[in-house]
């Protein structure tokens, strides 16, 4: 009923977006046709809504699809994945994050008062966009209490990241905290998908992907190769990062944390590669012995 209506009314718009999405979305993510049945609709904001809150509330309805962020980065599984959310664009540079709840907030930081477009789609575990599920709404952002502006740019020179726990080679259960120590770098989730600001960004956490090797195929920043999003399990901003490897089999796994700019491209200095830290863990996963 609601689901089939939503699905049908979404078809025209999804087709209209399809061409753009195919070109623009998430470098590294292959656009895929979605298997029939799953549907996404944006319940809030409604098209033309006037938003007076500082941050931007979003409510979606998802049918026939499992939102499973604990599987993000793991191999694709039909009918499971997460939401990609983009503000004022349809490429990875505008990705505010990926989400697994039907309600969430987008930070108003750095968002100017005025008209904005929100675009969402369903994505597979390896971050391939299911482009025929894409939906957009345009809203008027008029916050009563404006959010903070973008921070003053700092210096990205000498930025580094280290993993302080677990220790390299440690035996871990499927759920643990990855403790990271950045130097000369401020991680902020509020800035994800916004303009780049020197010295600011966030982390990408990868399982069984070597960020150094990933760049060798693709070359320049912003031209990450096709593999770069697969294996990415989160885009966090805290230095104590929850990790859930329930979807991975027991055994040795490589865990990497890479410094990213707000547009999700690796933070790099001239003549240098991406900045990341890697450990190997011995996973003991009772769900997949
Ligand atoms: Cu990112």
Short mmCIF file of N, CA and C in Angstrom, two decimals, residues 88-150:
data_model
loop_
_atom_site.label_atom_id
_atom_site.label_comp_id
_atom_site.label_asym_id
_atom_site.label_seq_id
_atom_site.Cartn_x
_atom_site.Cartn_y
_atom_site.Cartn_z
N UNK A 88 23.05 19.45 -0.98
CA UNK A 88 23.41 20.36 -2.08
C UNK A 88 24.36 19.74 -3.09
N UNK A 89 24.10 18.52 -3.45
CA UNK A 89 24.92 17.90 -4.49
C UNK A 89 24.62 16.42 -4.56
N UNK A 90 25.25 15.77 -5.49
CA UNK A 90 25.00 14.33 -5.64
C UNK A 90 26.30 13.57 -5.81
N UNK A 91 27.35 14.07 -5.19
CA UNK A 91 28.59 13.31 -5.27
C UNK A 91 29.10 13.07 -3.86
N UNK A 92 30.15 12.29 -3.76
CA UNK A 92 30.69 11.95 -2.46
C UNK A 92 31.13 13.20 -1.69
N UNK A 93 31.50 14.23 -2.42
CA UNK A 93 31.97 15.46 -1.76
C UNK A 93 30.90 16.09 -0.89
N UNK A 94 29.63 15.79 -1.16
CA UNK A 94 28.53 16.37 -0.37
C UNK A 94 27.91 15.37 0.60
N UNK A 95 28.56 14.23 0.74
CA UNK A 95 28.03 13.18 1.62
C UNK A 95 28.17 13.60 3.08
N UNK A 96 27.03 13.75 3.78
CA UNK A 96 27.13 14.17 5.19
C UNK A 96 27.48 13.00 6.09
N UNK A 97 27.18 11.81 5.64
CA UNK A 97 27.58 10.58 6.31
C UNK A 97 26.72 9.48 5.73
N UNK A 98 26.89 8.25 6.24
CA UNK A 98 25.88 7.24 5.94
C UNK A 98 25.17 6.89 7.23
N UNK A 99 23.94 6.44 7.11
CA UNK A 99 23.04 6.32 8.26
C UNK A 99 22.28 5.00 8.20
N UNK A 100 21.85 4.56 9.39
CA UNK A 100 21.06 3.33 9.45
C UNK A 100 19.80 3.49 10.28
N UNK A 101 19.45 4.73 10.60
CA UNK A 101 18.20 4.96 11.32
C UNK A 101 17.26 5.72 10.38
N UNK A 102 15.98 5.64 10.69
CA UNK A 102 15.03 6.34 9.82
C UNK A 102 14.87 7.80 10.23
N UNK A 103 15.50 8.17 11.36
CA UNK A 103 15.52 9.58 11.77
C UNK A 103 16.93 9.95 12.14
N UNK A 104 17.38 11.09 11.67
CA UNK A 104 18.70 11.57 12.06
C UNK A 104 18.77 13.07 11.79
N UNK A 105 19.86 13.69 12.23
CA UNK A 105 20.05 15.13 12.08
C UNK A 105 21.30 15.38 11.26
N UNK A 106 21.23 16.42 10.44
CA UNK A 106 22.43 16.88 9.74
C UNK A 106 22.85 18.19 10.39
N UNK A 107 24.10 18.31 10.70
CA UNK A 107 24.58 19.52 11.35
C UNK A 107 24.38 20.74 10.46
N UNK A 108 23.92 21.82 11.06
CA UNK A 108 23.74 23.06 10.32
C UNK A 108 25.04 23.85 10.18
N UNK A 109 26.12 23.35 10.78
CA UNK A 109 27.36 24.13 10.74
C UNK A 109 27.80 24.43 9.30
N UNK A 110 28.02 25.69 9.02
CA UNK A 110 28.50 26.09 7.70
C UNK A 110 27.41 26.13 6.63
N UNK A 111 26.17 25.81 7.01
CA UNK A 111 25.08 25.86 6.02
C UNK A 111 24.46 27.26 6.03
N UNK A 112 24.48 27.92 4.89
CA UNK A 112 23.94 29.29 4.80
C UNK A 112 22.42 29.25 4.82
N UNK A 113 21.81 30.29 5.39
CA UNK A 113 20.36 30.42 5.30
C UNK A 113 19.97 30.50 3.83
N UNK A 114 18.83 29.88 3.49
CA UNK A 114 18.38 29.90 2.10
C UNK A 114 17.94 28.53 1.65
N UNK A 115 17.84 28.37 0.33
CA UNK A 115 17.32 27.12 -0.20
C UNK A 115 18.40 26.05 -0.30
N UNK A 116 18.05 24.84 0.08
CA UNK A 116 18.99 23.72 0.01
C UNK A 116 18.29 22.47 -0.49
N UNK A 117 19.08 21.58 -1.04
CA UNK A 117 18.52 20.32 -1.55
C UNK A 117 19.16 19.15 -0.83
N UNK A 118 18.30 18.27 -0.41
CA UNK A 118 18.76 17.08 0.29
C UNK A 118 18.51 15.89 -0.64
N UNK A 119 19.53 15.07 -0.86
CA UNK A 119 19.39 13.89 -1.72
C UNK A 119 19.79 12.65 -0.93
N UNK A 120 18.95 11.65 -0.99
CA UNK A 120 19.23 10.40 -0.29
C UNK A 120 19.09 9.23 -1.25
N UNK A 121 19.85 8.19 -1.00
CA UNK A 121 19.56 6.93 -1.69
C UNK A 121 19.98 5.77 -0.81
N UNK A 122 19.52 4.59 -1.18
CA UNK A 122 19.96 3.38 -0.50
C UNK A 122 21.27 2.95 -1.12
N UNK A 123 22.16 2.43 -0.30
CA UNK A 123 23.46 1.97 -0.80
C UNK A 123 23.76 0.59 -0.25
N UNK A 124 24.52 -0.18 -1.01
CA UNK A 124 24.87 -1.53 -0.57
C UNK A 124 26.00 -1.46 0.46
N UNK A 125 26.32 -2.59 1.06
CA UNK A 125 27.38 -2.64 2.06
C UNK A 125 28.70 -2.08 1.55
N UNK A 126 28.99 -2.30 0.27
CA UNK A 126 30.25 -1.78 -0.29
C UNK A 126 30.08 -0.36 -0.83
N UNK A 127 29.00 0.29 -0.45
CA UNK A 127 28.75 1.70 -0.75
C UNK A 127 28.38 1.97 -2.21
N UNK A 128 27.92 0.95 -2.91
CA UNK A 128 27.37 1.19 -4.25
C UNK A 128 25.99 1.81 -4.10
N UNK A 129 25.76 2.90 -4.79
CA UNK A 129 24.47 3.59 -4.70
C UNK A 129 23.41 2.84 -5.51
N UNK A 130 22.27 2.56 -4.90
CA UNK A 130 21.14 1.98 -5.63
C UNK A 130 20.40 3.15 -6.24
N UNK A 131 20.82 3.51 -7.45
CA UNK A 131 20.43 4.83 -7.95
C UNK A 131 18.94 4.96 -8.23
N UNK A 132 18.26 3.86 -8.45
CA UNK A 132 16.82 4.03 -8.70
C UNK A 132 16.02 4.20 -7.41
N UNK A 133 16.72 4.26 -6.27
CA UNK A 133 16.00 4.58 -5.03
C UNK A 133 16.20 6.05 -4.63
N UNK A 134 16.98 6.79 -5.39
CA UNK A 134 17.33 8.16 -4.99
C UNK A 134 16.12 9.09 -4.94
N UNK A 135 16.11 9.92 -3.90
CA UNK A 135 15.04 10.91 -3.73
C UNK A 135 15.68 12.24 -3.34
N UNK A 136 15.05 13.34 -3.75
CA UNK A 136 15.52 14.67 -3.36
C UNK A 136 14.37 15.52 -2.86
N UNK A 137 14.65 16.39 -1.91
CA UNK A 137 13.69 17.44 -1.55
C UNK A 137 14.46 18.75 -1.44
N UNK A 138 13.74 19.82 -1.72
CA UNK A 138 14.31 21.16 -1.57
C UNK A 138 13.59 21.82 -0.41
N UNK A 139 14.36 22.47 0.47
CA UNK A 139 13.74 23.12 1.63
C UNK A 139 14.39 24.48 1.83
N UNK A 140 13.70 25.32 2.62
CA UNK A 140 14.22 26.64 2.93
C UNK A 140 14.76 26.60 4.35
N UNK A 141 16.03 26.89 4.49
CA UNK A 141 16.69 26.83 5.80
C UNK A 141 16.76 28.24 6.38
N UNK A 142 15.96 28.45 7.44
CA UNK A 142 15.91 29.77 8.08
C UNK A 142 16.03 29.60 9.59
N UNK A 143 17.22 29.24 10.06
CA UNK A 143 17.35 28.91 11.48
C UNK A 143 17.13 30.14 12.38
N UNK A 144 16.32 29.93 13.42
CA UNK A 144 16.10 30.99 14.41
C UNK A 144 17.42 31.29 15.12
N UNK A 145 18.14 30.20 15.40
CA UNK A 145 19.45 30.33 16.05
C UNK A 145 20.47 29.74 15.08
N UNK A 146 21.15 30.59 14.32
CA UNK A 146 22.05 30.05 13.29
C UNK A 146 23.16 29.17 13.88
N UNK A 147 23.53 28.19 13.10
CA UNK A 147 24.62 27.31 13.52
C UNK A 147 25.95 28.03 13.36
N UNK A 148 26.97 27.44 13.94
CA UNK A 148 28.32 28.01 13.81
C UNK A 148 28.73 28.06 12.35
N UNK A 149 29.55 29.03 12.01
CA UNK A 149 30.13 29.08 10.66
C UNK A 149 31.21 28.00 10.56
N UNK A 150 31.73 27.81 9.39
CA UNK A 150 32.87 26.89 9.24
C UNK A 150 34.03 27.44 10.08
#
